[in-house]
Amino acid sequence: MEGKQRLPPPGPAVPGAAGEERREEEGKDAAGGGALGRPLGPTPSQSRFQVDLVAEGAGRPAEEPRKASGECGAAGKGSEEAKGRFRVNFVDPSAGDESPGEPGGGSSEGGNVSFQNGGDTVLSEGSLHSGGHHHYYYDTHTNTYYLRTFGHNTMDAVPRIDHYRHTAADLGEKLIRPSLAELHDELDKEPFEDGYANGEEGTPAGEAAATYTPDSKGVVKFGWIKGVLVRCMLNIWGVMLFIRLSWIVGQAGIGLSVLVIGMATVVTTITGLSTSAIATNGFVRGGGAYYLISRSLGPEFGGAIGLIFAFANAVAVAMYVVGFAETVVELLKENGTLMVDEMNDIRIIGAITVVILLGISVAGMEWEAKAQIVLLVILILAIGDFVIGTFIPLDSKKPKGFFGYKAEIFMENFGPDFRQEETFFSVFAIFFPAATGILAGANISGDLADPQSAIPKGTLLAILITTLVYVGIAVSVGSCVVRDATGNINNTIVTELTNCTTAACKLNYDFSSCQTGCQYGLMNNFQVMSMVSGFAPLISAGIFSATLSSALASLVSAPKIFQALCKDNIYPGFQMFAKGYGKNNEPLRGYLLTFLIALGFILIAELNVIAPIISNFFLASYALINFSVFHASLAKSPGWRPAFKYYNMWISLVGAILCCIVMFVINWWAALLTYVIVLGLYIYVTYKKPDVNWGSSTQALTYLNALQHSIRLSGVEDHVKNFRPQCLIMTGAPNARPALLHLVHAFTKNVGLMICGHVHMGPRRQAMKELSTDLAKYQRWLIKNKMKAFYAPVHAEDLRDGGQYLMQAAGLGRMRPNTLVVGFKKNWRQGDMRDVETYINLFHDAFDVQYGVVVIRLKEGLDISHLQGQEELLSSQEKSPCTKDVIVKVDYSKKAETDTSIAFSPSSSERTPTLHKEEDEDGKTPTQPLLKKGRHFPPFYSKSPSSPLNLADQRLLDASTQFQKKQGKSNIDVWWLFDDGGLTLLIPYLLTTKKKWKDCKIRVFIGGKINRIDHDRRAMATLLSKFRIDFSDIMVLGDINTKPKKENIAAFEEMIEPFRLHEDDKEQEVADKMKEDEPWRITDNELELYKTKTYRQIRLNELLKEHSSTANIIVMSLPVARKGAVSSALYMAWLEALSKDLPPILLVRGNHQSVLTFYS
């Protein structure tokens, strides 16, 4: 907390964020941001402050600041008098681990109970300049120190940029604004919690950086000219400019050549605009095209394009180097100094060149940038040399076809003259690669001082300048040089010809002999620009410059893109290439890989096949950049707010389509190959599902589509043909009752909605904490276990209230539950009967709101939560709460449990909310499996080795997984005793449509009269065939109303005895009072009134044991009890008697509206 406060270094300071106090003595903002004027040491704006509880009137803290217990335990409480008082101690981040001498000191690394805030003007102006050692306190009750500026004398923080940072990087710290809990919660607990905005979690790098100010010395950052404009111009001006443009003018004529250049420019300009839009929609890190596409469209497209784009850049190095080597070899051949032969000379020169380029790249970005500047100067001189040459027509050049600017030549060369089977599109295909290279600046986005401003400015200006130069040279070369010339000085015309048609003839030259073929002129000589120029060697230097600069740009781009791709861990096998070295985080391993790829292709030296594929790879990334802008605009995400306004979603879409068309124009098989590779990589990344969340437009569009479809659906009336069981399952924690979850999932998966309801009871404040942590935790658990379900937690006083809230509010529009699913309350006789009353009232409430009800019973039981420490198991798969992200661990349980993977014993299963963050690099929100990936539960529910499971628990575990296995050839017995609209029949039918249940046969049992059994069977068979439901057998039970066995009746009476009121044996008043206090009690009158119904349940159980004891599952009509007439205990006893000692049974009651129809 001690340490010198240093001022920012002199230089232009960047204005600070809103709410920072103006330093009037200095006349400028002290807060540094951006590349210039960043403070080298901590400034007050970067201080953390810690809050200590203080005693009334104390000038010093009431007690020594408490160190966090070894593993990051919660801080102890202050003294009673100090309750609710805060003192703010400012911590100097530069102090590191040194403990100041004064009491109240502590480590600045977060050992104290501390949090960061935007209190930047705590130090007085005088103290800022004094440079002495200070220790400041701010006590809310004493006059130790006053903060006079609005927003800094409260815990509430004013808006400032540091609260919105993702990671510190080199831009400054991420500060954490006080969370809502800190501002809003009562002060009887330590109210600190992580202060992260929605989905905007920090990263390990960011959190570490929050405790120190990054040292910006030695990091090379480029402005828009050096970083983008120079690079793009060098990459766009390639060999094409010097050795192919004149040939294109010869073939297509001046008019169509300008059109070719114009068409290429349209594609690149639209892509440039799209790149500018994405680059200005938030901070851009390293990775160029890959970064832009992956953060817009998500990791699937980004991963696919990143890999091929990096590869394309690596091979482009080879392509440019071979272009350079070929030119050198041409010069050697002219002088007769070949080393071996043409092909091997190209390999030797290429290999030497790429080694030199690698040396320049590895030397660092600064050297590479200097080399680029030198190459640009040479290139501009070469272009100037050509322009000057066009104005100096020498007689010696006339036989070669160069006459200077002549209207006759311009007119003759204006139209096309395609030869050797060339067409407009083939010429366009040859020219287009010359227009690529517009992403050269964006590809080193991580090395730009301000990528948001540099990329649009540099890229668009480079496109404009290069296009003008291309058009200018095309027009001038077409106006000066004829298409064919012999080079023979004797071809001058002495006598005037009267029938001259060609421009050369009018200029007194007869090149008519060129019908058989000549060496000179636009059509025949690739070195026209050398011939025209004032000083020919300068054009050769220009060719060298163009090829080497493009090779150098690609050699730098490829590793940078690949490094960004590897950092995101989309392809785990490439993780080793993510490592960077030195101040600039140079990807040396990536450089080496790029070098080896380039060298391999240089040694092949046959690049005519590779070139079109490379062009298509570049075009595929251009297409996706354009599509990203269209997609982001279409998704209408509030986060899509580019600072660059000159874009249009439809123009971007046109740009994407144009890129795809151009791919086919250039080379149809290469285009198909590119599509196949991109699709293959896309499918691979989609299948691997990387744990990243970048807020892509794919997510935004998914949301928008879901929203629009939900609204459209809500305008449509329900139809019986489209009925689906949409289930609200009262699971509690979803992993506590896996059998319940898997069975319901079996008939709702891809058919209907499934919502896992979880009612949190107990103190509201604690429950609210649990709600927010559980929501993300269990939803992720459902996704990882491939459950197509939603998790819906609520807080309520009791289960009934929670159930009512869920039934009334769960779902959206037409996607609302229509069926309540509950597990059977197995231990109802041992528990509190008020719980049974609540449980039965859930059924009544469900029927009140027109829900169907399904009760699921397994004889072993459903709840396995006592066999595993849920909190432990769930959190042990995540990062330990004791990471550096944690500020305070809040523990609300009576008995603090440590986070281990050992299960809770049944006695210690109270909840322990641990507030901790899950972080990964680059703001990724991981979706790690909360129980490891296996789908079978037993390994995770075992206790510690010292306490083996007893037999009952082992059976319970086995039963909990039985619906995850294939069910084999067995029966689903449907006891459709009462017509509830058809839900009792629909659920078993839906089960048989699933893979695990498809071999099961449906047997239908119905009640009937003994003398009409055949008639009833035929009637039911007719009904089922009209419903188009397959069945293996129909059994009509004529003996349902037979009296059950005496021993079963006696067992039932014994079961209900403790719950009877026996009002006949008591005085009226006593009986009434007892019934009022305990409404669940069974009256004698009620028992007599419902004797027939009671006997029916007991008899049905006998029949079930007789007919269905071997069934895989039984689906049966649920008896309905009249609300207010049948007591909870009697109804519960009916369900117990009906379903005991049976295979898994579903007691189903629809809402008595038809869910089946035989009409089409």
Short mmCIF file of C-alpha atoms in Angstrom, two decimals, residues 394-403 482 484-492 509 511 520-521:
data_model
loop_
_atom_site.label_atom_id
_atom_site.label_comp_id
_atom_site.label_asym_id
_atom_site.label_seq_id
_atom_site.Cartn_x
_atom_site.Cartn_y
_atom_site.Cartn_z
CA LEU A 394 13.09 6.61 -78.63
CA ASP A 395 13.47 5.63 -82.29
CA SER A 396 15.31 2.51 -81.20
CA LYS A 397 12.13 1.33 -79.39
CA LYS A 398 9.74 1.92 -82.30
CA PRO A 399 10.48 -1.39 -84.07
CA LYS A 400 9.55 -3.09 -80.76
CA GLY A 401 6.16 -1.38 -80.90
CA PHE A 402 6.61 1.60 -78.55
CA PHE A 403 5.67 4.92 -80.18
CA VAL A 482 0.98 -1.69 -80.33
CA ASP A 484 2.38 -6.81 -82.35
CA ALA A 485 5.86 -5.69 -83.39
CA THR A 486 8.74 -7.48 -85.08
CA GLY A 487 11.61 -5.66 -83.44
CA ASN A 488 13.16 -5.42 -86.89
CA ILE A 489 14.40 -1.90 -87.78
CA ASN A 490 14.03 -2.68 -91.48
CA ASN A 491 10.23 -2.82 -91.24
CA THR A 492 9.82 0.95 -91.67
CA TYR A 509 5.86 0.71 -89.64
CA PHE A 511 4.31 -5.26 -88.84
CA TYR A 520 7.47 -7.90 -79.41
CA GLY A 521 4.32 -5.90 -78.70
#
